[in-house]
GROMACS .gro file of C-alpha atoms in nm:
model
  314
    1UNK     CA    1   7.872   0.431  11.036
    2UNK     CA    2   8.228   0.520  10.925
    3UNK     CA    3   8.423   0.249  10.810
    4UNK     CA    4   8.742   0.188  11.008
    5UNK     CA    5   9.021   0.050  10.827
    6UNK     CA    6   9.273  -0.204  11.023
    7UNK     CA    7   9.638  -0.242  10.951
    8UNK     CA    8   9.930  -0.075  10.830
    9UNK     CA    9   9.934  -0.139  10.458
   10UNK     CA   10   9.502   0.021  10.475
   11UNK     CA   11   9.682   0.322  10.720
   12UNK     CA   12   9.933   0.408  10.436
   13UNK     CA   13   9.680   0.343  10.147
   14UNK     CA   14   9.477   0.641  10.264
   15UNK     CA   15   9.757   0.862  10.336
   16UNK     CA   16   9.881   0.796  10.025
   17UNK     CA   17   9.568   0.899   9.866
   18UNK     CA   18   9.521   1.214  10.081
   19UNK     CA   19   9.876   1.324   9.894
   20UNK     CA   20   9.796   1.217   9.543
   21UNK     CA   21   9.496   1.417   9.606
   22UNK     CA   22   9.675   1.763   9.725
   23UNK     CA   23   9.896   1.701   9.459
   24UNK     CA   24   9.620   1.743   9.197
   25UNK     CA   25   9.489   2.030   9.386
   26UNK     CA   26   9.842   2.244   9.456
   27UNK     CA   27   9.780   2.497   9.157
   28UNK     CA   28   9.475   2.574   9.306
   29UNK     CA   29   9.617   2.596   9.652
   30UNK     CA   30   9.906   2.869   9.531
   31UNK     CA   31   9.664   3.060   9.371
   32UNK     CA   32   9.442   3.105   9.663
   33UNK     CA   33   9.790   3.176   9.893
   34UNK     CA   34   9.858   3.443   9.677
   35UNK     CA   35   9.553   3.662   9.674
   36UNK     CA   36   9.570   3.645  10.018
   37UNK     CA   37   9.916   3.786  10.027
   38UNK     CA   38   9.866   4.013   9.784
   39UNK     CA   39  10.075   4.162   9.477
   40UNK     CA   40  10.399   4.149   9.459
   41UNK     CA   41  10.684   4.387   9.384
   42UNK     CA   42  10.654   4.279   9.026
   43UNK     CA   43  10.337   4.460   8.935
   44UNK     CA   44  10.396   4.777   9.074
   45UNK     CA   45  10.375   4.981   8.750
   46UNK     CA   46  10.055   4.926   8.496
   47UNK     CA   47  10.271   5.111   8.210
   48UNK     CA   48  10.523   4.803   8.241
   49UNK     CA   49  10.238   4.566   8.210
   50UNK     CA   50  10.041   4.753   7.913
   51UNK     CA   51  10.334   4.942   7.691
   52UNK     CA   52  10.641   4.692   7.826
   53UNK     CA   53  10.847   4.989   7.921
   54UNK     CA   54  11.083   4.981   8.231
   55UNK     CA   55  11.022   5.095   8.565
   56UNK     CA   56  11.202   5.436   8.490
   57UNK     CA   57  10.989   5.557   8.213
   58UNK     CA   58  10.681   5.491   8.405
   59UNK     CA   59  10.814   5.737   8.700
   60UNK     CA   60  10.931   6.005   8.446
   61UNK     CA   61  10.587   6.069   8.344
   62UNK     CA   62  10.493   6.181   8.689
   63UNK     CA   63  10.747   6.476   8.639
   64UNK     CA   64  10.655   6.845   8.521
   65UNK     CA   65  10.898   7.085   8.393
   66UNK     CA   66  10.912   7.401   8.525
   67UNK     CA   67  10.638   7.698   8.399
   68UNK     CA   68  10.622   8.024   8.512
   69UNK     CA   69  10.255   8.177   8.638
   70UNK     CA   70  10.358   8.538   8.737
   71UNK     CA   71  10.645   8.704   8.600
   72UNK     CA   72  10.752   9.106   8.754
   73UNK     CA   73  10.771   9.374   8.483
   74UNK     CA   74  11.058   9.577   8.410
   75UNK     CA   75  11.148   9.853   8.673
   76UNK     CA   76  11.328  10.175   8.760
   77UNK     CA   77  11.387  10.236   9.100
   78UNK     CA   78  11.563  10.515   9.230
   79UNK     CA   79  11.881  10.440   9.428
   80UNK     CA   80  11.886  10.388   9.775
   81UNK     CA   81  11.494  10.268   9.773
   82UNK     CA   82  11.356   9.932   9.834
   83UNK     CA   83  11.282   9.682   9.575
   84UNK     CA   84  11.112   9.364   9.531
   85UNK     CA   85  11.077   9.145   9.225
   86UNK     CA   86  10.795   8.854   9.286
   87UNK     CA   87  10.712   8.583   9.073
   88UNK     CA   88  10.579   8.226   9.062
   89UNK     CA   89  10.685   7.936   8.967
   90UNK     CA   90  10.516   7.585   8.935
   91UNK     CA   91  10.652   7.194   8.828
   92UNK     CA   92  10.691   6.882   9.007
   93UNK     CA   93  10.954   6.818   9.166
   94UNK     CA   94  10.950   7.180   9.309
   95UNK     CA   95  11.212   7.347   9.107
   96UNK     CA   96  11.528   7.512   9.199
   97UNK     CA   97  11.541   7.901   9.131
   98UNK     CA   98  11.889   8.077   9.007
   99UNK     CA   99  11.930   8.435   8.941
  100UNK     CA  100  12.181   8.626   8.704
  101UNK     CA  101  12.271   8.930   8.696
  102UNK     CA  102  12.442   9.009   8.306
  103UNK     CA  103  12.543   8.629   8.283
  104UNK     CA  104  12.681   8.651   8.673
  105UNK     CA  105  12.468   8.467   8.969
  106UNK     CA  106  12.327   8.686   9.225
  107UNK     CA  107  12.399   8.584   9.515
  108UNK     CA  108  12.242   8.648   9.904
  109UNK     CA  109  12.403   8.852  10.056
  110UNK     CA  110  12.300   9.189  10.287
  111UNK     CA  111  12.161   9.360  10.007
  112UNK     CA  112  12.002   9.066   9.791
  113UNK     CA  113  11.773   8.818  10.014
  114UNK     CA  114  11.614   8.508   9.812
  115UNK     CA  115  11.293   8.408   9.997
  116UNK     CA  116  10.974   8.143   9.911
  117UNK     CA  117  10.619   8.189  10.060
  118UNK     CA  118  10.435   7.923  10.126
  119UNK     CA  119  10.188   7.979   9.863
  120UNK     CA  120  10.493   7.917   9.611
  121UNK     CA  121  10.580   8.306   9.513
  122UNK     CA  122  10.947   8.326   9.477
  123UNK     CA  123  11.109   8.700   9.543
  124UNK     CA  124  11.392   8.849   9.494
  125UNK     CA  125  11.441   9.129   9.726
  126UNK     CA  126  11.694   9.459   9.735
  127UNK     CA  127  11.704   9.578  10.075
  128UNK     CA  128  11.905   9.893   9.942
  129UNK     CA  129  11.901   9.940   9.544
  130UNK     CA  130  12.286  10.037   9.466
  131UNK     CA  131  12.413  10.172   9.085
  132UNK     CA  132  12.612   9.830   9.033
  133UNK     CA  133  12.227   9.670   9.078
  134UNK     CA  134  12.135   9.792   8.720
  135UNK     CA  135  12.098   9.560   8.425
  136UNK     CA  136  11.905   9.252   8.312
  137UNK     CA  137  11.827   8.953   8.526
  138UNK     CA  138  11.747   8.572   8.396
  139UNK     CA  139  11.571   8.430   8.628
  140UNK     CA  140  11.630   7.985   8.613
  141UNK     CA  141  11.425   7.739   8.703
  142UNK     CA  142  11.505   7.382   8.691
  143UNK     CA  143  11.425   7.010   8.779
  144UNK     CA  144  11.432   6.691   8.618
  145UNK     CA  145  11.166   6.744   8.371
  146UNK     CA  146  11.353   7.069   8.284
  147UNK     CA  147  11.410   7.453   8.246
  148UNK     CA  148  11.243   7.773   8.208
  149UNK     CA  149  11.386   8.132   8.196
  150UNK     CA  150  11.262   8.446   8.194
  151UNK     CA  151  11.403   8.801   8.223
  152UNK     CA  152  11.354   9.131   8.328
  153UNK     CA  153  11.557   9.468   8.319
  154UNK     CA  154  11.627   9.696   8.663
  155UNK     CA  155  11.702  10.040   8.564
  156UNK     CA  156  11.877  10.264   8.908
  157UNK     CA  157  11.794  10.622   8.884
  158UNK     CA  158  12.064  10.849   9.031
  159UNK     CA  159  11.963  10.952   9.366
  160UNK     CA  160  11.798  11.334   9.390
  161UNK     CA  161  11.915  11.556   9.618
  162UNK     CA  162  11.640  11.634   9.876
  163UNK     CA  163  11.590  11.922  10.092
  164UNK     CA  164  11.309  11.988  10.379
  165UNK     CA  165  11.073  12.310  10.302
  166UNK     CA  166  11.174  12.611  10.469
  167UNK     CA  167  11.042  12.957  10.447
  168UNK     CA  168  11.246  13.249  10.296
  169UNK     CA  169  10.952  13.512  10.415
  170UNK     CA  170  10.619  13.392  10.557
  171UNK     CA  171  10.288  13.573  10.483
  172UNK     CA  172  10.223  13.897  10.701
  173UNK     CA  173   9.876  13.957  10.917
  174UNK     CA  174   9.691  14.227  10.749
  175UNK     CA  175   9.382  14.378  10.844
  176UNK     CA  176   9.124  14.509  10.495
  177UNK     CA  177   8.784  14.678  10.471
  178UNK     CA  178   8.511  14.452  10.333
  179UNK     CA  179   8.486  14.443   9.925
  180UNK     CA  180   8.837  14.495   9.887
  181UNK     CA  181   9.115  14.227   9.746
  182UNK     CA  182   9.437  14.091  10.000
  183UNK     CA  183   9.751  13.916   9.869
  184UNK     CA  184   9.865  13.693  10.145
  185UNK     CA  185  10.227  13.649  10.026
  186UNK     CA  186  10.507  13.367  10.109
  187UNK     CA  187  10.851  13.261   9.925
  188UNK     CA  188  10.919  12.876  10.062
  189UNK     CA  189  11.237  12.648   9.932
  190UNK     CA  190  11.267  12.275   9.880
  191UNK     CA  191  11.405  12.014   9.631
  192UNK     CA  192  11.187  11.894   9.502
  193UNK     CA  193  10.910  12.150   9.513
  194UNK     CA  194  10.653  12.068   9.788
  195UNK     CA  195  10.302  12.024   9.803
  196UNK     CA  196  10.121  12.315   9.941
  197UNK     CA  197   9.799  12.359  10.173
  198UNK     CA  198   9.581  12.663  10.258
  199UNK     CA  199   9.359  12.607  10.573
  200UNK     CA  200   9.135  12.903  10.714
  201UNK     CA  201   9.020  12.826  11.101
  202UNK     CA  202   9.193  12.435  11.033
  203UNK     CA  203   8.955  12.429  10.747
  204UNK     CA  204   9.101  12.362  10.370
  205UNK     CA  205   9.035  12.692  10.160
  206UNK     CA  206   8.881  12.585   9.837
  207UNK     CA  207   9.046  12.756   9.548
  208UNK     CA  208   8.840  12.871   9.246
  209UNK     CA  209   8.909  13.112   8.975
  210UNK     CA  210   8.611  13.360   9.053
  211UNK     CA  211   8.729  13.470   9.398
  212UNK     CA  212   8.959  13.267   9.560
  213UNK     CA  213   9.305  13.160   9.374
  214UNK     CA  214   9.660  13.090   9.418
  215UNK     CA  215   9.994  13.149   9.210
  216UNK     CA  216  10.321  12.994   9.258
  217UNK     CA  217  10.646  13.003   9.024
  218UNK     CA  218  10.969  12.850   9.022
  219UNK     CA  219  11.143  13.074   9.264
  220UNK     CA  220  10.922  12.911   9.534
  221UNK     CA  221  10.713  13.185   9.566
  222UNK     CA  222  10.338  13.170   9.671
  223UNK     CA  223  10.055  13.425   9.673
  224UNK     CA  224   9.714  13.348   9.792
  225UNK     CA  225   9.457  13.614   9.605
  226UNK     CA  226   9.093  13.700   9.755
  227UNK     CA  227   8.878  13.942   9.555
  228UNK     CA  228   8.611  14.095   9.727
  229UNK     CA  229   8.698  14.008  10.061
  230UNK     CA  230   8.404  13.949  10.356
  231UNK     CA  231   8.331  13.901  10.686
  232UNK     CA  232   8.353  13.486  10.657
  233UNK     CA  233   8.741  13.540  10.491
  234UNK     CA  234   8.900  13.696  10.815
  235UNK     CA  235   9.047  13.458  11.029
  236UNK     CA  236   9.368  13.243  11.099
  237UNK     CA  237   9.562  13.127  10.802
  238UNK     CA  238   9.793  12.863  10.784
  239UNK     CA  239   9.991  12.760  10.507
  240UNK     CA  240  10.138  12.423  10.450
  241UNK     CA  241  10.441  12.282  10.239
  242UNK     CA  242  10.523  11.912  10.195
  243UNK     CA  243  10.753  11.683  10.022
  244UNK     CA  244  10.962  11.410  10.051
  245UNK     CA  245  11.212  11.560  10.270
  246UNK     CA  246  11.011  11.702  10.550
  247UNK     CA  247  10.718  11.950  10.614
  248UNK     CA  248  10.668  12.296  10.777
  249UNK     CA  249  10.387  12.549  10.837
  250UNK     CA  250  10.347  12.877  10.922
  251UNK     CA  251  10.018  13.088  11.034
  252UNK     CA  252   9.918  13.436  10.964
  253UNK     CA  253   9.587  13.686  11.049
  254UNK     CA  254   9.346  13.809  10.867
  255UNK     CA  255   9.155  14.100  11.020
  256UNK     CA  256   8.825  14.253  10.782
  257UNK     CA  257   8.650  14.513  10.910
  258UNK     CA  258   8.324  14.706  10.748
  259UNK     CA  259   8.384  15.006  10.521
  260UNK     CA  260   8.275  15.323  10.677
  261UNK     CA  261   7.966  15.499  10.467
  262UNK     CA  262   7.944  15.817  10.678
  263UNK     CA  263   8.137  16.091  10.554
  264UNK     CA  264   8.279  16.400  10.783
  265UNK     CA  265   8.067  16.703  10.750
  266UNK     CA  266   8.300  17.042  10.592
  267UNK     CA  267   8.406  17.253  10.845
  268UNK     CA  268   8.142  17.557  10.919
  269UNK     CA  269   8.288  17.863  10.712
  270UNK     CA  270   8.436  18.121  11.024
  271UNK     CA  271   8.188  18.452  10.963
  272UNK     CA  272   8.369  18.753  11.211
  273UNK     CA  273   8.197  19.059  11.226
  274UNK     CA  274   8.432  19.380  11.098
  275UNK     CA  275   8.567  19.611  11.393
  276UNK     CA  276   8.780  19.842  11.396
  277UNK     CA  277   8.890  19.782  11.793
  278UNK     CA  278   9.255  19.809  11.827
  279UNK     CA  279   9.234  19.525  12.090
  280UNK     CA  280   9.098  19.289  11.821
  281UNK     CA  281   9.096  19.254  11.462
  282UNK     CA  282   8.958  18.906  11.326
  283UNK     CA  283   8.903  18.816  10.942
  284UNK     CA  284   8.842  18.415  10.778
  285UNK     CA  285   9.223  18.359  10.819
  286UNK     CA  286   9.236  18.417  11.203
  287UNK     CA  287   9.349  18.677  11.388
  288UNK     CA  288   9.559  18.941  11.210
  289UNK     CA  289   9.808  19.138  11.476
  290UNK     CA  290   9.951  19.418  11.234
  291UNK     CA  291   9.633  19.521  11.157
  292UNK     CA  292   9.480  19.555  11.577
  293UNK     CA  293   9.765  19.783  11.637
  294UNK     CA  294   9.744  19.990  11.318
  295UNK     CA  295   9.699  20.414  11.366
  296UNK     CA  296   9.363  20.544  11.463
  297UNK     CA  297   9.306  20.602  11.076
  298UNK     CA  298   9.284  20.276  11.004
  299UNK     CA  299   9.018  20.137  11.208
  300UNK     CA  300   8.756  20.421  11.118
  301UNK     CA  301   8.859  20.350  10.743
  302UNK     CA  302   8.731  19.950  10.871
  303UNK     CA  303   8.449  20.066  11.019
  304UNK     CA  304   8.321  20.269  10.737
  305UNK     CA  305   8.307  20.013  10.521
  306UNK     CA  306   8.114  19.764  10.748
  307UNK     CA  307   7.854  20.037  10.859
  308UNK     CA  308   7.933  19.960  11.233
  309UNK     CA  309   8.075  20.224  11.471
  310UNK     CA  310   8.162  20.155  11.794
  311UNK     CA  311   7.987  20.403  12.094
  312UNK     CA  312   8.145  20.630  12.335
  313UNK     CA  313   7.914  20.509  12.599
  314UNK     CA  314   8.088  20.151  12.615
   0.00000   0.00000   0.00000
């Protein structure tokens, strides 16, 4: 059975141990307070602890200068086109992107826009490419690890004149007898010099150098050639030009028919039988007048020398 002590000097005995006891005890005590606090703001970096360098050392080594991934090649754009330079960029913090134009920045305006994707491509983008665009761009990164440059060079091409196709004489229908050769003939202008495209019944004509071929110069003029023509060339042609500018078309016949292998007979040699009649007087050349209406003389001198004689009794 506990022991229960009686009076005040016992009372303050045992609290007077109880202290001399946590006294002994406190380091113990603090420690135990203190893990279950946790750390404090002193041990926040493990380089301070290990190395003994300050706090701001151990944050610059979490930074990472710029480097460039993807870099755009050197151009030449024609002026007035579109033109978009991409490249990519990586570092920690994110760095900040300047251009220059011959030492000058480049700045946004409505013919330079400056955009980021989200996958982290930078462009820089030339809604209409101008002759004061030319010349070489540095491109700058930086952050507080540091810089990187690169450059490239933007050559503007002076702009060409353009001009739709049009045709200065289109190809004429023409109508051939099978085994012979056609020329289907066409003069077309446009800058620059267009495209062109043969279709027979809307079906491309294949070109080959046996029968089939086509010839064009510099004057713009164009001249389909089939050899030996046949029954599968005739049809519609149309014939196409295209370029930059615009397009245009025109169609044209092509009638073959089969070569006729009868030939006319001669025309039966006229045989008239000699008379000397005065009403009539035929030889091969037809009737001769000047000779029906000759003297009496002259018929018997006819009729002697073809043996006939004409009667009385008629």
């Amino acid at each position: 059975m506990a022991r229960r002590l009686l009076g005040p000097q016992n009372a303050a005995a045992v609290f007077q141990a109880q202290n001399d006891s946590e006294a002994q005890n406190s380091p113990q005590h603090n420690s135990e307070h203190a893990r279950l606090q946790g750390p404090t703001s002193q041990v926040r970096s493990r380089s301070s602890s290990r190395g003994g360098v300050n706090d701001e050392d151990a944050i610059q080594e979490k930074f990472y200068p710029p480097r460039f991934i993807h870099v755009p090649e050197n151009m030449s754009i024609e002026e007035g086109r579109f033109c978009r330079m991409d490249f990519k960029v990586s570092g920690l913090p994110a760095p900040d992107v300047s251009w220059y134009l011959n030492g000058r920045p480049v700045q946004s305006d409505d013919f330079h826009k400056m955009i980021v994707s989200e996958k982290g491509f930078h462009s820089l983008i030339f809604e209409v490419v101008r002759a004061s665009d030319a010349g070489a761009y540095a491109c700058v990164a930086k952050n507080r690890a540091g810089e990187a440059t690169f450059t490239v060079q933007l050559d503007v091409l002076a702009k060409e004149h353009r001009r739709a196709p049009m045709f200065i004489y289109k190809p004429q229908s023409k109508k051939v007898f099978e085994g012979d050769s056609v020329k289907l003939e066409c003069q077309i202008s446009a800058i620059p010099p267009p495209k062109l495209f043969w279709k027979r019944n809307n079906e491309m004509v294949h070109f080959n150098t046996d029968r089939i071929s086509l010839y064009h110069d510099n004057s713009g003029r164009v001249t389909l050639l089939i050899k030996d023509v046949n029954k599968k060339d005739a049809g519609w042609y149309t014939v196409s030009a295209v370029n930059e500018a615009g397009v245009t078309s025109c169609n044209t016949r092509l009638d073959v028919t089969a070569r006729p292998n009868q030939t006319l007979p001669a025309p039966k040699q006229l045989r008239v039988r000699p008379t000397f009649s005065k009403y009539l007087a035929l030889n091969g050349k037809g009737l001769n007048v000047k000779q029906a209406f000759n003297p009496e003389g002259e018929f018997q001198r006819l009729a002697a020398q073809s043996g006939l004689y004409e009667s009385e009794e008629l």
